């Protein structure tokens, strides 16, 4: 009787009869997380900088994949433009200057428009490593309403040139940020749908580790790039670890910034994004490893889309 009960429970938890359901789930979660990383890099990251522009149809495919795999609307990445404009800074002088010169009646800007939202110098390495997503949410909650108010001011006053906008936010796509768009109104519904389908097809014993691996990897990607890849020009894994735990100070580059290239030559393992100093030096460059496309899966994909006339790369230096 006991064996029969155990067999029944196993069939409910593992209806497809996977021999190692947890390992299967973790492996599949790794695959879906890598797919999410490609979407984050190609859609949320590189196109936010304007280095690559996709055709209308290709944009729809990216949006759909992003909705299913990340739960992050592209508009939310507006704070990443601030990260590049003021790396490891809170520039209240720039804020005061802009507020004094803004057109009468336009909204005042919050400090988040002028403050690196996930700076390892301002926030500390542990906080950025484990809570980049939280810092990101706080920043966008202040920046997005300000930009909507600024856009509304422009419409009321028939202003179209955005000359009075903070320079680093001029290219922000207000249409992509439409709060009534389904993708922005229900950003996490795609992840819920993905998890529901996986559970129905694979059973909970596989889907639970799959979903957990996917979510943990998503959170970890941002923490990794914004902390480990901001340990400066320090050499060696051990020395970078000492920087992260506060035993050593990061070594800045010639501009006084802390972005670093990690795993040079093996960028494909992490979707090309580990060329982080190169990215900070050339934020609009869509090919993070230049023309060495074998090191940059997303760059390889973009190159193929360009050849099929489905994308343009106005930011390319390669």
XYZ file of C-alpha atoms in Angstrom:
318
model
C 0.000 0.000 0.000
C 2.856 2.372 0.900
C 4.583 1.747 -2.419
C 1.313 2.380 -4.255
C 0.828 5.692 -2.441
C 4.406 6.751 -3.148
C 3.928 5.814 -6.791
C 0.762 7.920 -7.003
C 2.449 10.932 -5.423
C 5.414 10.567 -7.785
C 3.087 10.498 -10.789
C 1.428 13.706 -9.631
C 4.740 15.497 -8.989
C 6.569 14.012 -11.952
C 3.938 13.042 -14.542
C 6.461 12.678 -17.361
C 8.603 10.244 -15.407
C 11.939 12.082 -15.597
C 14.631 9.999 -13.957
C 16.367 13.062 -12.485
C 13.649 15.754 -12.451
C 15.603 18.325 -10.402
C 18.673 18.106 -12.651
C 16.412 18.249 -15.699
C 14.689 21.343 -14.322
C 17.958 23.098 -13.506
C 19.323 22.317 -16.983
C 16.184 23.598 -18.704
C 16.196 26.648 -16.430
C 19.752 27.364 -17.562
C 18.623 27.209 -21.192
C 15.665 29.543 -20.663
C 17.822 31.922 -18.604
C 20.409 32.079 -21.396
C 17.574 32.836 -23.840
C 16.407 35.598 -21.463
C 19.977 36.931 -21.392
C 19.989 37.199 -25.181
C 16.739 39.192 -25.029
C 18.065 41.429 -22.238
C 21.261 42.124 -24.154
C 19.816 42.523 -27.632
C 16.527 44.247 -26.842
C 16.640 45.870 -23.418
C 20.305 46.830 -23.380
C 21.861 47.444 -26.774
C 18.816 48.987 -28.436
C 18.201 51.257 -25.428
C 21.540 52.890 -26.256
C 20.473 53.338 -29.890
C 23.362 51.323 -31.266
C 20.963 48.968 -33.026
C 17.531 49.714 -34.475
C 15.169 46.878 -35.395
C 12.447 46.714 -38.038
C 8.839 46.970 -36.825
C 8.237 43.230 -37.188
C 11.476 42.338 -35.427
C 10.580 44.680 -32.572
C 7.331 42.783 -32.054
C 9.231 39.484 -31.822
C 11.646 40.996 -29.291
C 8.762 42.421 -27.245
C 6.976 39.068 -27.157
C 10.103 37.168 -26.165
C 10.898 39.808 -23.547
C 7.404 39.610 -22.060
C 7.637 35.831 -21.726
C 11.214 35.620 -20.469
C 12.121 38.677 -18.367
C 9.116 40.572 -16.955
C 11.053 43.826 -17.527
C 9.472 46.434 -19.824
C 12.035 48.130 -22.035
C 10.949 51.560 -20.794
C 12.160 50.617 -17.319
C 15.711 50.674 -18.632
C 15.670 54.458 -18.725
C 17.699 54.469 -15.500
C 20.478 52.607 -17.354
C 21.016 55.758 -19.422
C 21.581 57.638 -16.150
C 24.069 54.952 -15.080
C 26.129 55.763 -18.183
C 25.717 59.524 -18.004
C 26.867 59.776 -14.370
C 28.788 56.592 -13.513
C 29.313 56.345 -9.743
C 28.139 59.927 -9.270
C 25.320 61.912 -7.747
C 25.522 65.190 -9.652
C 23.308 67.622 -7.747
C 25.112 70.546 -9.426
C 23.896 69.360 -12.837
C 20.417 68.892 -11.357
C 20.330 72.431 -9.919
C 21.617 73.915 -13.179
C 19.002 72.090 -15.260
C 16.145 73.003 -12.892
C 17.101 76.704 -13.000
C 17.177 76.757 -16.813
C 14.107 74.621 -17.509
C 11.082 76.273 -19.182
C 8.614 77.912 -16.800
C 5.922 75.438 -15.828
C 7.875 72.308 -16.714
C 8.404 69.737 -13.933
C 11.424 69.794 -11.659
C 13.700 66.797 -12.043
C 14.277 64.403 -9.138
C 17.830 63.567 -8.091
C 17.425 60.097 -9.640
C 17.810 61.719 -13.076
C 21.348 62.718 -12.103
C 22.396 59.828 -9.856
C 23.873 56.479 -10.885
C 21.108 54.126 -9.672
C 23.290 51.069 -9.016
C 26.724 52.451 -8.297
C 29.117 50.217 -6.361
C 30.798 53.361 -5.025
C 27.581 55.011 -3.806
C 25.745 51.857 -2.695
C 28.498 49.338 -1.949
C 29.341 46.101 -3.746
C 27.140 43.704 -1.706
C 24.016 45.820 -2.191
C 24.543 46.094 -5.950
C 25.478 42.420 -6.270
C 22.366 41.161 -4.505
C 19.852 43.969 -5.081
C 20.422 45.592 -8.460
C 16.772 44.875 -9.303
C 15.597 46.725 -6.169
C 17.803 49.744 -6.867
C 16.576 49.708 -10.456
C 12.928 49.783 -9.324
C 13.508 52.728 -6.991
C 15.152 54.776 -9.728
C 12.569 54.124 -12.436
C 9.716 54.984 -10.042
C 11.117 58.513 -9.859
C 12.386 58.917 -13.431
C 9.428 57.635 -15.459
C 6.748 59.941 -13.911
C 9.087 62.895 -14.441
C 9.508 62.039 -18.136
C 5.766 61.543 -18.607
C 5.170 64.988 -17.066
C 7.874 66.479 -19.280
C 6.299 64.898 -22.367
C 2.863 66.195 -21.348
C 4.337 69.692 -20.918
C 5.755 69.456 -24.460
C 2.371 68.445 -25.912
C 0.551 71.294 -24.168
C 3.124 73.803 -25.416
C 3.613 72.293 -28.895
C 7.289 71.596 -28.265
C 8.841 68.851 -30.388
C 12.619 69.223 -30.234
C 13.276 68.133 -26.604
C 16.056 70.732 -26.382
C 15.092 71.401 -22.777
C 15.251 67.719 -21.741
C 18.224 66.334 -19.782
C 20.640 65.485 -22.581
C 21.152 61.848 -21.601
C 17.394 61.170 -21.727
C 16.561 62.890 -25.024
C 16.346 59.616 -26.970
C 13.952 57.988 -24.483
C 11.112 56.294 -26.396
C 7.929 57.606 -24.791
C 5.737 55.420 -27.015
C 7.521 52.266 -25.891
C 6.799 53.377 -22.332
C 3.036 53.721 -22.886
C 1.630 52.681 -19.470
C -1.578 51.404 -21.091
C 0.245 48.974 -23.380
C -0.391 45.371 -22.312
C 3.355 44.645 -22.053
C 3.791 47.523 -19.579
C 0.510 47.084 -17.716
C 1.088 43.393 -16.990
C 4.869 42.911 -17.310
C 5.075 39.797 -15.103
C 2.139 37.997 -16.676
C 4.415 36.529 -19.330
C 6.607 34.879 -16.707
C 3.505 33.529 -14.974
C 2.242 32.113 -18.278
C 5.654 30.597 -18.994
C 5.723 28.919 -15.566
C 2.160 27.661 -15.924
C 2.859 26.042 -19.306
C 6.097 24.496 -18.026
C 4.273 23.029 -15.036
C 1.497 21.615 -17.231
C 3.949 20.055 -19.681
C 6.701 18.890 -17.345
C 5.122 18.537 -13.920
C 6.013 20.436 -10.738
C 9.090 18.339 -9.885
C 10.761 19.655 -13.054
C 9.104 23.059 -13.341
C 9.883 24.203 -9.779
C 13.693 23.910 -10.181
C 13.352 25.202 -13.762
C 11.474 28.352 -12.702
C 13.738 28.867 -9.676
C 16.877 28.609 -11.806
C 15.447 31.034 -14.358
C 14.490 33.674 -11.770
C 17.732 33.382 -9.775
C 19.761 33.690 -12.990
C 17.751 36.751 -14.074
C 18.412 38.506 -10.775
C 22.043 37.414 -10.807
C 22.761 38.788 -14.288
C 22.217 42.388 -13.253
C 24.101 41.966 -9.995
C 27.043 40.354 -11.754
C 27.408 42.972 -14.491
C 26.943 45.958 -12.188
C 29.191 44.768 -9.356
C 31.843 42.278 -10.501
C 32.230 44.181 -13.766
C 32.749 47.390 -11.800
C 35.740 46.251 -9.763
C 37.974 48.563 -11.788
C 41.276 47.721 -13.430
C 42.187 45.276 -10.685
C 43.868 42.101 -11.966
C 42.964 38.552 -10.985
C 39.896 36.860 -9.513
C 41.200 36.890 -5.924
C 41.948 40.608 -6.039
C 38.516 41.348 -7.489
C 36.960 39.286 -4.709
C 38.891 41.374 -2.161
C 37.456 44.513 -3.756
C 33.920 43.154 -3.515
C 34.254 42.272 0.186
C 35.932 45.604 0.964
C 39.470 44.382 1.625
C 40.896 46.383 -1.282
C 39.858 49.485 -3.190
C 38.996 49.275 -6.899
C 41.482 50.825 -9.321
C 39.807 53.394 -11.623
C 40.631 53.770 -15.304
C 42.025 56.891 -16.959
C 38.598 58.562 -16.767
C 38.157 57.748 -13.089
C 35.537 55.063 -13.823
C 35.358 51.479 -12.586
C 33.857 49.424 -15.434
C 36.043 46.426 -16.262
C 36.408 43.828 -19.013
C 36.113 40.318 -17.539
C 36.664 36.904 -19.175
C 38.142 38.479 -22.297
C 38.204 35.790 -24.957
C 35.368 33.863 -23.339
C 32.626 36.488 -23.636
C 30.271 34.078 -25.389
C 29.743 32.287 -22.071
C 28.017 35.414 -20.781
C 26.418 36.666 -24.014
C 29.238 39.123 -24.793
C 28.302 41.452 -21.948
C 31.523 40.965 -19.982
C 33.304 43.495 -22.211
C 31.968 46.099 -19.830
C 34.716 48.724 -19.921
C 34.563 48.623 -23.705
C 30.799 49.101 -23.449
C 31.164 52.098 -21.119
C 33.733 53.625 -23.465
C 31.477 53.020 -26.497
C 27.894 52.660 -25.203
C 26.289 52.864 -28.650
C 28.467 50.112 -30.130
C 26.163 47.082 -30.668
C 29.071 44.653 -31.233
C 30.681 44.341 -27.811
C 33.559 42.245 -29.125
C 33.982 44.179 -32.352
C 33.829 41.900 -35.379
C 34.905 38.867 -33.339
C 31.298 37.725 -33.478
C 32.069 34.200 -32.267
C 32.681 35.798 -28.852
C 29.407 37.690 -28.881
C 26.265 35.616 -29.625
C 24.006 38.677 -29.556
C 26.360 40.583 -31.840
C 26.294 37.572 -34.184
C 22.489 37.636 -34.155
C 22.401 41.388 -34.802
C 24.843 40.956 -37.694
C 22.535 38.352 -39.282
C 19.484 40.612 -38.798
C 21.345 43.479 -40.482
C 22.167 41.261 -43.472
C 18.471 40.357 -43.734
C 17.508 44.071 -43.581
C 15.726 43.515 -40.276
C 18.036 45.789 -38.279
C 20.387 48.772 -38.651
C 23.451 49.559 -36.557
C 23.927 53.342 -36.569
C 26.148 53.100 -33.488
C 28.603 50.575 -34.897
C 32.273 51.506 -35.008
C 33.288 48.099 -36.397
